[in-house]
PDB file of C-alpha atoms in Angstrom:
ATOM      1  CA  GLU A   1      80.549  73.290 113.402  1.00  0.00           C
ATOM      2  CA  VAL A   2      81.087  75.512 110.390  1.00  0.00           C
ATOM      3  CA  GLN A   3      84.087  77.784 110.646  1.00  0.00           C
ATOM      4  CA  LEU A   4      85.727  80.286 108.353  1.00  0.00           C
ATOM      5  CA  ALA A   5      88.823  81.972 109.703  1.00  0.00           C
ATOM      6  CA  GLU A   6      90.525  84.853 107.929  1.00  0.00           C
ATOM      7  CA  SER A   7      94.122  85.801 108.533  1.00  0.00           C
ATOM      8  CA  GLY A   8      96.868  87.809 106.906  1.00  0.00           C
ATOM      9  CA  GLY A   9      95.581  91.319 107.369  1.00  0.00           C
ATOM     10  CA  GLY A  10      97.710  94.149 108.644  1.00  0.00           C
ATOM     11  CA  LEU A  11      99.166  97.564 107.963  1.00  0.00           C
ATOM     12  CA  VAL A  12     100.936  98.123 104.655  1.00  0.00           C
ATOM     13  CA  GLN A  13     102.084 101.110 102.661  1.00  0.00           C
ATOM     14  CA  ALA A  14     100.461 102.024  99.390  1.00  0.00           C
ATOM     15  CA  GLY A  15     101.885  99.906  96.608  1.00  0.00           C
ATOM     16  CA  GLY A  16     102.542  97.006  98.927  1.00  0.00           C
ATOM     17  CA  SER A  17     101.052  93.517  99.005  1.00  0.00           C
ATOM     18  CA  LEU A  18      99.229  91.244 101.394  1.00  0.00           C
ATOM     19  CA  ARG A  19      97.874  87.733 101.098  1.00  0.00           C
ATOM     20  CA  LEU A  20      94.753  86.893 103.029  1.00  0.00           C
ATOM     21  CA  SER A  21      93.843  83.320 103.877  1.00  0.00           C
ATOM     22  CA  CYS A  22      90.430  81.863 104.612  1.00  0.00           C
ATOM     23  CA  VAL A  23      90.659  78.486 106.315  1.00  0.00           C
ATOM     24  CA  THR A  24      87.361  76.638 106.315  1.00  0.00           C
ATOM     25  CA  SER A  25      85.957  73.605 108.103  1.00  0.00           C
ATOM     26  CA  GLY A  26      82.672  71.971 109.013  1.00  0.00           C
ATOM     27  CA  PHE A  27      81.086  71.847 105.567  1.00  0.00           C
ATOM     28  CA  THR A  28      81.647  70.147 102.224  1.00  0.00           C
ATOM     29  CA  PHE A  29      84.064  72.601 100.667  1.00  0.00           C
ATOM     30  CA  ASP A  30      83.540  71.331  97.110  1.00  0.00           C
ATOM     31  CA  ASP A  31      79.820  72.252  97.244  1.00  0.00           C
ATOM     32  CA  TYR A  32      80.399  75.910  98.056  1.00  0.00           C
ATOM     33  CA  ALA A  33      81.499  79.061  96.311  1.00  0.00           C
ATOM     34  CA  ILE A  34      83.726  81.307  98.399  1.00  0.00           C
ATOM     35  CA  GLY A  35      83.567  85.058  98.310  1.00  0.00           C
ATOM     36  CA  TRP A  36      85.765  87.807  99.673  1.00  0.00           C
ATOM     37  CA  PHE A  37      83.975  90.924 100.837  1.00  0.00           C
ATOM     38  CA  ARG A  38      85.124  94.110 102.496  1.00  0.00           C
ATOM     39  CA  GLN A  39      83.531  96.818 104.563  1.00  0.00           C
ATOM     40  CA  ALA A  40      85.042 100.214 105.242  1.00  0.00           C
ATOM     41  CA  PRO A  41      83.754 102.489 108.024  1.00  0.00           C
ATOM     42  CA  GLY A  42      80.501 104.121 107.018  1.00  0.00           C
ATOM     43  CA  LYS A  43      80.209 102.091 103.839  1.00  0.00           C
ATOM     44  CA  GLU A  44      78.222  99.059 102.816  1.00  0.00           C
ATOM     45  CA  ARG A  45      79.810  95.646 102.544  1.00  0.00           C
ATOM     46  CA  GLU A  46      80.943  95.026  98.987  1.00  0.00           C
ATOM     47  CA  ALA A  47      82.124  92.008  97.071  1.00  0.00           C
ATOM     48  CA  VAL A  48      85.820  92.042  96.240  1.00  0.00           C
ATOM     49  CA  GLY A  49      86.032  88.740  94.430  1.00  0.00           C
ATOM     50  CA  CYS A  50      84.547  85.283  94.428  1.00  0.00           C
ATOM     51  CA  ILE A  51      85.516  81.825  93.245  1.00  0.00           C
ATOM     52  CA  SER A  52      83.110  79.117  92.188  1.00  0.00           C
ATOM     53  CA  GLU A  53      83.364  75.417  92.888  1.00  0.00           C
ATOM     54  CA  VAL A  54      84.961  74.853  89.494  1.00  0.00           C
ATOM     55  CA  GLY A  55      87.364  77.757  89.832  1.00  0.00           C
ATOM     56  CA  SER A  56      85.695  80.480  87.808  1.00  0.00           C
ATOM     57  CA  THR A  57      86.176  83.883  89.353  1.00  0.00           C
ATOM     58  CA  TYR A  58      84.605  87.286  89.632  1.00  0.00           C
ATOM     59  CA  TYR A  59      86.408  90.488  90.594  1.00  0.00           C
ATOM     60  CA  ALA A  60      85.107  93.930  91.367  1.00  0.00           C
ATOM     61  CA  ASP A  61      86.263  96.504  88.841  1.00  0.00           C
ATOM     62  CA  SER A  62      88.109  98.382  91.581  1.00  0.00           C
ATOM     63  CA  VAL A  63      90.453  95.444  92.231  1.00  0.00           C
ATOM     64  CA  LYS A  64      90.648  93.793  88.818  1.00  0.00           C
ATOM     65  CA  GLY A  65      94.273  93.297  87.803  1.00  0.00           C
ATOM     66  CA  ARG A  66      95.510  93.811  91.362  1.00  0.00           C
ATOM     67  CA  PHE A  67      93.776  91.074  93.385  1.00  0.00           C
ATOM     68  CA  THR A  68      93.766  87.345  92.690  1.00  0.00           C
ATOM     69  CA  ILE A  69      91.680  84.634  94.317  1.00  0.00           C
ATOM     70  CA  SER A  70      92.922  81.068  94.476  1.00  0.00           C
ATOM     71  CA  SER A  71      91.722  77.923  96.163  1.00  0.00           C
ATOM     72  CA  ASP A  72      93.517  74.953  97.663  1.00  0.00           C
ATOM     73  CA  ASN A  73      90.785  72.341  97.834  1.00  0.00           C
ATOM     74  CA  ALA A  74      92.985  69.858  99.675  1.00  0.00           C
ATOM     75  CA  LYS A  75      93.447  72.390 102.460  1.00  0.00           C
ATOM     76  CA  THR A  76      89.898  73.780 102.123  1.00  0.00           C
ATOM     77  CA  THR A  77      91.513  77.197 102.073  1.00  0.00           C
ATOM     78  CA  VAL A  78      90.940  80.173  99.812  1.00  0.00           C
ATOM     79  CA  TYR A  79      93.469  82.952  99.347  1.00  0.00           C
ATOM     80  CA  LEU A  80      93.194  86.561  98.299  1.00  0.00           C
ATOM     81  CA  GLN A  81      96.466  87.926  96.946  1.00  0.00           C
ATOM     82  CA  MET A  82      96.368  91.708  97.004  1.00  0.00           C
ATOM     83  CA  ASN A  83      98.995  93.647  95.105  1.00  0.00           C
ATOM     84  CA  ASN A  84      99.525  97.351  94.492  1.00  0.00           C
ATOM     85  CA  LEU A  85      97.354  98.188  97.469  1.00  0.00           C
ATOM     86  CA  LYS A  86      95.778 101.612  97.695  1.00  0.00           C
ATOM     87  CA  PRO A  87      94.462 103.601 100.674  1.00  0.00           C
ATOM     88  CA  GLY A  88      90.963 103.024  99.280  1.00  0.00           C
ATOM     89  CA  ASP A  89      91.433  99.292  99.929  1.00  0.00           C
ATOM     90  CA  THR A  90      91.430  99.915 103.671  1.00  0.00           C
ATOM     91  CA  ALA A  91      88.609  97.874 105.199  1.00  0.00           C
ATOM     92  CA  VAL A  92      87.732  94.803 107.185  1.00  0.00           C
ATOM     93  CA  TYR A  93      87.916  91.851 104.825  1.00  0.00           C
ATOM     94  CA  TYR A  94      85.598  88.874 105.222  1.00  0.00           C
ATOM     95  CA  CYS A  95      85.367  85.519 103.536  1.00  0.00           C
ATOM     96  CA  ALA A  96      82.039  83.784 103.124  1.00  0.00           C
ATOM     97  CA  ALA A  97      80.691  80.502 101.778  1.00  0.00           C
ATOM     98  CA  GLU A  98      77.630  80.006  99.594  1.00  0.00           C
ATOM     99  CA  LEU A  99      75.984  76.664  98.876  1.00  0.00           C
ATOM    100  CA  THR A 100      75.393  76.874  95.146  1.00  0.00           C
ATOM    101  CA  THR A 101      75.782  75.225  91.774  1.00  0.00           C
ATOM    102  CA  PRO A 102      79.270  74.483  90.435  1.00  0.00           C
ATOM    103  CA  TYR A 103      79.563  77.415  88.023  1.00  0.00           C
ATOM    104  CA  ASP A 104      77.723  80.009  90.077  1.00  0.00           C
ATOM    105  CA  VAL A 105      79.542  83.006  91.523  1.00  0.00           C
ATOM    106  CA  SER A 106      77.534  85.551  93.450  1.00  0.00           C
ATOM    107  CA  ARG A 107      78.373  89.148  94.287  1.00  0.00           C
ATOM    108  CA  SER A 108      75.437  89.468  96.655  1.00  0.00           C
ATOM    109  CA  ALA A 109      76.297  89.122 100.332  1.00  0.00           C
ATOM    110  CA  ASP A 110      72.715  88.054 101.047  1.00  0.00           C
ATOM    111  CA  ARG A 111      73.274  84.782  99.217  1.00  0.00           C
ATOM    112  CA  TYR A 112      76.138  83.644 101.408  1.00  0.00           C
ATOM    113  CA  ASP A 113      75.437  81.160 104.172  1.00  0.00           C
ATOM    114  CA  TYR A 114      78.497  81.328 106.394  1.00  0.00           C
ATOM    115  CA  TRP A 115      80.888  84.125 107.309  1.00  0.00           C
ATOM    116  CA  GLY A 116      84.229  84.559 108.978  1.00  0.00           C
ATOM    117  CA  GLN A 117      84.970  87.131 111.633  1.00  0.00           C
ATOM    118  CA  GLY A 118      87.000  89.402 109.357  1.00  0.00           C
ATOM    119  CA  THR A 119      90.553  90.690 109.229  1.00  0.00           C
ATOM    120  CA  GLN A 120      91.597  94.326 109.132  1.00  0.00           C
ATOM    121  CA  VAL A 121      93.579  95.653 106.183  1.00  0.00           C
ATOM    122  CA  THR A 122      94.955  99.166 106.485  1.00  0.00           C
ATOM    123  CA  VAL A 123      96.824 100.818 103.639  1.00  0.00           C
ATOM    124  CA  SER A 124      98.735 103.988 104.451  1.00  0.00           C
ATOM    125  CA  SER A 125      99.547 106.648 101.882  1.00  0.00           C
TER     126      SER A 125
END
């Protein structure tokens, strides 16, 4: 059974940091790109950042320089380090897995095959 489980969300003040984890199982981790997405109330789901099988990354302009994605292949876990958080970062954060080619990184949620249940991040001003 494929599983992706996010954790690490919570309430933080503006300027603070959080690290989200996405623990995966049930699929061949090395064959998948992993993406982090977020969805705020009343807004569409948007890509935050993604990491390919070979470690190349994509970041949304709104988080570039503040968020960092990393992968621990041995633990089949992907992390999203979020620094200098802003109230506009408040959302439910999801990780997702996409079966793709080694260098491919997709920003489109439609291309992802498996999703976690999400973790809430709330940034207070």
